[in-house]
Short mmCIF file of C-alpha atoms in Angstrom, two decimals:
data_model
loop_
_atom_site.label_atom_id
_atom_site.label_comp_id
_atom_site.label_asym_id
_atom_site.label_seq_id
_atom_site.Cartn_x
_atom_site.Cartn_y
_atom_site.Cartn_z
CA MET A 20 79.77 80.93 136.87
CA LEU A 21 75.80 80.12 137.71
CA PRO A 22 75.01 78.47 141.69
CA THR A 23 75.37 74.75 141.79
CA LEU A 24 72.21 72.62 142.71
CA ARG A 25 74.82 71.68 145.90
CA GLN A 26 75.39 75.04 146.54
CA LEU A 27 71.41 75.92 146.74
CA SER A 28 70.67 73.19 148.75
CA TYR A 29 73.76 73.96 151.11
CA LEU A 30 71.54 77.53 151.85
CA LYS A 31 68.58 75.89 152.51
CA LEU A 32 69.81 73.59 155.08
CA LEU A 33 71.85 76.07 156.51
CA ALA A 34 68.94 78.08 157.16
CA GLU A 35 66.38 75.06 158.04
CA GLN A 36 68.95 73.70 160.33
CA GLY A 37 70.09 77.71 161.81
CA SER A 38 73.98 76.54 161.99
CA PHE A 39 76.57 75.03 159.72
CA SER A 40 77.35 71.93 162.08
CA LYS A 41 74.17 70.78 161.83
CA ALA A 42 73.40 71.85 158.20
CA ALA A 43 76.85 69.78 157.34
CA GLY A 44 74.97 66.49 159.27
CA ALA A 45 71.93 66.97 157.43
CA ALA A 46 73.49 67.35 154.41
CA HIS A 47 76.35 64.40 155.32
CA VAL A 48 78.89 66.32 154.72
CA THR A 49 82.15 67.81 156.75
CA GLN A 50 81.49 70.97 158.66
CA PRO A 51 84.35 73.24 156.17
CA THR A 52 82.71 71.61 153.13
CA LEU A 53 79.76 72.97 153.58
CA SER A 54 81.34 76.35 154.72
CA ALA A 55 83.37 76.32 151.64
CA GLY A 56 80.31 75.99 149.16
CA ILE A 57 78.60 78.80 151.13
CA GLN A 58 81.96 80.84 150.81
CA GLU A 59 82.10 79.80 146.49
CA LEU A 60 77.83 80.55 146.96
CA GLU A 61 78.52 84.13 147.98
CA LYS A 62 81.37 84.82 146.04
CA ILE A 63 79.09 83.84 142.53
CA LEU A 64 76.33 86.07 144.11
CA GLY A 65 79.11 89.20 145.08
CA ALA A 66 77.38 89.01 148.53
CA PRO A 67 77.21 87.86 151.79
CA VAL A 68 74.05 85.82 152.31
CA VAL A 69 74.50 84.45 156.52
CA ASP A 70 75.01 86.40 159.23
CA ARG A 71 77.00 84.78 161.74
CA ALA A 72 75.19 85.45 165.09
CA ARG A 73 75.76 84.12 168.55
CA SER A 74 72.13 82.58 168.47
CA GLY A 75 72.88 80.97 165.13
CA VAL A 76 72.91 81.86 161.06
CA ILE A 77 70.86 84.94 159.48
CA LEU A 78 70.32 84.88 156.01
CA THR A 79 71.38 88.78 154.48
CA PRO A 80 68.55 90.04 152.40
CA VAL A 81 70.50 88.83 149.30
CA GLY A 82 70.62 85.06 151.42
CA GLN A 83 66.31 85.49 152.05
CA GLU A 84 66.27 86.40 148.63
CA ALA A 85 68.35 83.44 146.85
CA LEU A 86 66.75 81.13 149.24
CA ALA A 87 63.41 81.97 147.87
CA ARG A 88 65.23 80.90 144.18
CA ALA A 89 67.01 78.14 145.64
CA ARG A 90 63.67 76.54 147.06
CA THR A 91 61.79 76.71 143.58
CA ILE A 92 65.02 75.49 142.05
CA LEU A 93 65.76 72.72 143.82
CA ASN A 94 62.05 71.43 143.89
CA GLU A 95 62.16 71.53 139.98
CA ALA A 96 65.16 69.34 139.68
CA GLU A 97 63.70 66.58 142.03
CA GLU A 98 60.29 66.44 139.71
CA LEU A 99 62.55 66.83 137.18
CA VAL A 100 64.10 63.29 138.75
CA GLU A 101 61.07 62.20 139.58
CA ALA A 102 59.21 62.36 136.05
CA ALA A 103 62.00 60.73 134.35
CA HIS A 104 61.99 58.03 136.88
CA ASN A 105 58.34 57.71 136.76
CA ALA A 106 58.15 58.23 132.78
CA GLY A 107 54.37 56.30 131.66
CA GLN A 108 53.25 55.51 135.04
CA PRO A 109 50.53 57.96 136.59
CA LEU A 110 50.68 58.54 140.03
CA THR A 111 54.06 56.75 141.10
CA GLY A 112 56.75 57.85 143.42
CA ARG A 113 56.32 60.57 145.94
CA PHE A 114 53.71 63.45 146.15
CA ARG A 115 52.91 65.62 148.52
CA LEU A 116 49.53 66.48 148.48
CA GLY A 117 48.27 69.22 151.12
CA VAL A 118 44.45 69.27 152.72
CA ILE A 119 42.44 71.82 154.31
CA PRO A 120 40.86 70.55 157.22
CA THR A 121 36.90 70.83 156.44
CA ILE A 122 37.59 68.15 153.72
CA ALA A 123 40.28 66.15 154.95
CA PRO A 124 38.44 63.88 157.69
CA PHE A 125 35.55 63.52 155.64
CA LEU A 126 37.25 62.37 151.47
CA LEU A 127 40.53 60.94 152.67
CA PRO A 128 38.91 58.07 154.34
CA LYS A 129 36.97 56.69 151.27
CA ALA A 130 39.74 58.17 148.89
CA LEU A 131 42.94 56.76 150.54
CA PRO A 132 41.92 52.91 150.04
CA LEU A 133 40.99 53.39 146.33
CA LEU A 134 43.95 55.49 145.83
CA ARG A 135 46.57 52.11 147.29
CA GLN A 136 44.53 49.77 145.63
CA ARG A 137 45.06 51.31 142.47
CA PHE A 138 48.35 53.00 142.51
CA PRO A 139 50.54 51.09 144.70
CA LYS A 140 53.87 52.87 143.62
CA LEU A 141 52.82 55.80 144.73
CA ARG A 142 54.35 57.19 148.10
CA LEU A 143 51.72 59.83 149.45
CA PHE A 144 52.89 62.51 152.33
CA LEU A 145 49.46 64.11 153.04
CA ARG A 146 49.75 67.47 154.93
CA GLU A 147 46.26 69.44 156.90
CA ASP A 148 46.11 72.98 156.83
CA LEU A 149 44.29 76.03 155.93
CA THR A 150 43.83 77.42 152.63
CA GLN A 151 46.50 80.28 152.50
CA ARG A 152 49.20 77.93 153.81
CA LEU A 153 49.05 75.71 151.07
CA VAL A 154 48.22 77.63 148.15
CA SER A 155 51.50 79.74 149.57
CA ALA A 156 53.42 76.41 149.70
CA LEU A 157 52.26 74.91 146.16
CA ARG A 158 53.50 78.30 144.75
CA ALA A 159 56.61 77.53 146.63
CA GLY A 160 56.74 74.47 145.12
CA GLN A 161 57.04 72.51 148.75
CA LEU A 162 53.63 70.81 147.28
CA ASP A 163 52.92 69.00 144.29
CA ALA A 164 49.01 69.55 144.26
CA ALA A 165 46.26 70.70 146.99
CA LEU A 166 42.76 69.08 147.74
CA ILE A 167 41.40 72.67 148.42
CA ALA A 168 37.77 74.69 147.92
CA LEU A 169 36.97 77.78 145.92
CA PRO A 170 36.26 80.25 145.01
CA TYR A 171 39.94 81.18 146.40
CA ASP A 172 42.56 83.19 144.71
CA VAL A 173 44.78 80.76 142.60
CA ALA A 174 46.14 82.90 139.93
CA GLY A 175 49.23 80.45 139.05
CA LEU A 176 47.80 77.66 139.67
CA ALA A 177 45.32 75.16 137.50
CA TRP A 178 43.30 72.79 139.21
CA ALA A 179 40.75 70.01 138.58
CA HIS A 180 37.15 69.67 139.47
CA VAL A 181 36.23 67.18 142.16
CA ALA A 182 32.67 67.46 143.36
CA ASP A 183 30.43 70.52 144.43
CA ASP A 184 29.91 70.51 148.18
CA GLU A 185 26.27 71.99 149.04
CA LEU A 186 26.33 73.61 152.23
CA TYR A 187 23.49 73.17 155.05
CA ALA A 188 22.47 75.21 157.69
CA ALA A 189 22.51 74.03 161.45
CA PHE A 190 20.53 74.55 164.65
CA PRO A 191 20.26 72.74 167.57
CA ALA A 192 17.79 70.33 167.61
CA ASN A 193 14.81 72.04 169.64
CA HIS A 194 15.34 75.97 167.69
CA ARG A 195 12.57 77.19 165.95
CA LEU A 196 13.78 77.59 162.23
CA ALA A 197 14.30 73.36 162.71
CA ALA A 198 11.01 73.92 162.01
CA ALA A 199 10.85 74.81 158.24
CA PRO A 200 12.07 72.60 155.46
CA LYS A 201 14.92 75.37 154.24
CA THR A 202 16.15 78.56 155.74
CA ARG A 203 16.12 81.24 154.18
CA PRO A 204 19.57 83.48 154.73
CA ALA A 205 17.31 86.47 156.04
CA ASP A 206 16.38 84.39 159.28
CA LEU A 207 19.84 84.15 160.16
CA GLU A 208 20.88 87.82 160.30
CA GLN A 209 18.25 87.29 164.00
CA GLU A 210 20.65 84.14 165.56
CA ASP A 211 23.57 83.66 166.94
CA LEU A 212 26.25 82.94 163.84
CA ILE A 213 28.69 80.37 164.81
CA LEU A 214 31.70 80.00 162.44
CA LEU A 215 35.04 78.61 162.02
CA GLU A 216 37.81 80.62 163.11
CA ASP A 217 39.50 83.51 160.73
CA GLY A 218 41.44 81.61 158.03
CA HIS A 219 38.69 78.86 156.69
CA CYS A 220 37.94 79.43 153.92
CA LEU A 221 34.70 77.57 154.58
CA ARG A 222 33.49 80.95 156.68
CA GLU A 223 33.70 83.10 153.90
CA HIS A 224 32.30 80.56 151.24
CA ALA A 225 29.52 80.25 153.48
CA LEU A 226 29.17 84.03 154.40
CA ALA A 227 29.38 85.08 151.02
CA ALA A 228 26.40 82.15 149.65
CA CYS A 229 24.20 83.60 151.80
CA GLY A 230 25.11 87.56 151.85
CA LEU A 231 25.79 87.25 155.11
CA ARG A 232 28.19 89.77 157.06
CA PRO A 233 30.73 88.57 159.61
CA PRO A 234 29.30 88.26 163.25
CA LYS A 235 29.84 90.92 165.96
CA ALA A 236 31.11 90.25 168.81
CA HIS A 237 28.94 90.47 172.16
CA GLY A 238 30.75 93.08 174.10
CA GLU A 239 34.37 91.84 174.13
CA GLU A 240 33.51 88.17 173.36
CA SER A 241 32.75 86.63 170.08
CA PHE A 242 32.10 82.37 169.24
CA ALA A 243 34.57 80.80 166.80
CA ALA A 244 35.80 77.16 166.77
CA THR A 245 38.55 75.40 165.70
CA SER A 246 36.97 72.69 163.57
CA LEU A 247 33.87 71.40 162.21
CA PRO A 248 33.50 68.90 164.82
CA THR A 249 33.81 71.45 167.97
CA LEU A 250 31.42 74.00 165.28
CA VAL A 251 28.68 71.00 165.84
CA GLN A 252 29.24 70.54 169.43
CA MET A 253 29.16 73.95 170.35
CA VAL A 254 25.75 74.01 168.30
CA GLY A 255 24.28 71.23 169.96
CA SER A 256 24.85 72.80 173.47
CA GLY A 257 22.74 75.73 171.81
CA LEU A 258 25.03 78.30 171.70
CA GLY A 259 23.55 79.43 168.21
CA VAL A 260 23.84 78.37 164.47
CA THR A 261 26.15 77.61 161.76
CA PHE A 262 26.70 76.00 158.57
CA LEU A 263 27.77 72.88 157.28
CA PRO A 264 29.06 71.03 154.06
CA ALA A 265 27.01 68.47 152.56
CA MET A 266 30.46 65.73 152.75
CA ALA A 267 30.10 66.51 156.65
CA VAL A 268 27.11 65.76 157.12
CA ASP A 269 27.47 62.92 154.63
CA ALA A 270 30.10 61.18 156.77
CA GLY A 271 27.67 61.73 159.61
CA LEU A 272 29.00 64.39 161.72
CA ALA A 273 25.82 66.02 162.35
CA GLU A 274 24.58 63.02 164.21
CA THR A 275 27.81 63.57 167.02
CA ALA A 276 24.88 66.22 168.50
CA PRO A 277 21.47 67.03 169.28
CA ILE A 278 21.32 69.40 165.92
CA THR A 279 18.72 69.69 163.10
CA VAL A 280 20.07 70.00 159.04
CA ARG A 281 18.61 72.35 156.76
CA PRO A 282 19.32 73.15 153.17
CA ILE A 283 19.57 76.85 152.53
CA ASP A 284 16.93 79.20 150.29
CA ALA A 285 19.46 80.72 148.09
CA GLU A 286 20.66 80.82 144.64
CA ASP A 287 24.24 78.93 144.71
CA PRO A 288 25.10 77.76 148.10
CA ARG A 289 27.69 75.10 147.77
CA ARG A 290 31.68 75.38 147.55
CA GLU A 291 33.76 73.41 144.90
CA ILE A 292 36.33 71.31 145.16
CA VAL A 293 39.08 71.04 143.71
CA VAL A 294 42.35 69.61 142.72
CA ALA A 295 45.25 72.58 142.37
CA TRP A 296 48.74 71.93 141.40
CA ARG A 297 51.13 74.94 139.73
CA ALA A 298 50.21 76.02 136.22
CA GLY A 299 52.61 74.21 134.02
CA SER A 300 53.55 71.46 136.45
CA SER A 301 55.30 68.27 135.66
CA ARG A 302 52.68 66.33 137.68
CA ALA A 303 49.83 67.89 135.74
CA ALA A 304 48.54 64.71 134.58
CA ASP A 305 49.11 63.71 137.87
CA GLY A 306 46.75 66.46 139.68
CA ARG A 307 43.85 65.45 137.31
CA LEU A 308 43.91 61.68 137.73
CA LEU A 309 44.65 61.99 141.53
CA ALA A 310 41.12 64.60 140.97
CA GLU A 311 39.35 61.88 138.95
CA THR A 312 39.71 59.06 141.31
CA LEU A 313 38.41 61.03 143.78
CA LYS A 314 35.29 61.62 142.49
CA GLU A 315 35.08 58.07 141.97
CA ALA A 316 35.18 58.01 145.59
CA ARG A 317 32.68 60.32 147.23
#
C-alpha cells in the first residue's frame, strides 16, 4: 500500500498547526477522522510519524522525512490540477512568485500593471525574501518561480534572462572620489565600505565584481544596512561609501539623499536578473513568458 494524498495532507497540516484539533479544523474534518488518517499512514510506513507532548505534537525523524516528501508530492499534485485547468492558457490561475528585496521595489511597480493587463486570469502571489530562502522554497515546491540575481548556486533549477543590472559606486555628495568620472575598485579599499547585511546576494555580487574583501569591523562594531533605502541614507549621512544597482538608481533611489553615483572601472561590474524555476516543472513555459514580460516592463 502507498500513502494517499489525503493522508499526506493531514501530516502537512498537523506539522503546520501543531495539534490534532487545529489540524482537523484546517482540514474541515473531525479530529477522529484526522487521527485515523495519521494512524493509517503510520501503518503504511511501519513507524510512528508523530510524538504527542504537552506542548503539542512533535514529528519523529520518520515524520520529518515523510513531511519533506509530502510537501513535494502535494505541490506536484497541485501543479497537475493547475496545468490541467489552464492547458493552453499561459500565466493563468495561481502563480507563486518569490522576489528578492533588491529587485522587488524597483521592477514590480512597472511590471505588475503590465501583467494584469496581459494576463487578467493570473492570480499572482508574491513573496519577498532573501535569495537563500527563496531558492530553498523553490526547490521544495513552495514557489512556482523566483526573481533573483546571479551568480548564485542554482543547481536543480532552470532560468530565463531578464536583464543585466550594472553596479555603481555611491559616495556622500562632497566625497573626494565623487569628482572622478569613474571609480576604481582599488580606491574603495581605503574607504569605509557599508554593505547590506549578510544574506543579501547584492553584497557578494558587489564585492566579487570589484575583487574586494568584506569590510572589517572597527573594534566591536561594523555598519551594515537592512535595505537599499537605509543604505542610501547611511551614505548620505557621511558614514561611508557603498554600491547601488542601476535598477535602483534608475528608479530614483539615489535622489532620496545627498549622494553621488559613479560607474565602476572594473571588468564586469553587474549582476544578472533572472526568473528561475525547478528544472522539469510544468510551469517552465510560464516562467519564460514571465521573464519576457518583465524585460518589456523595465
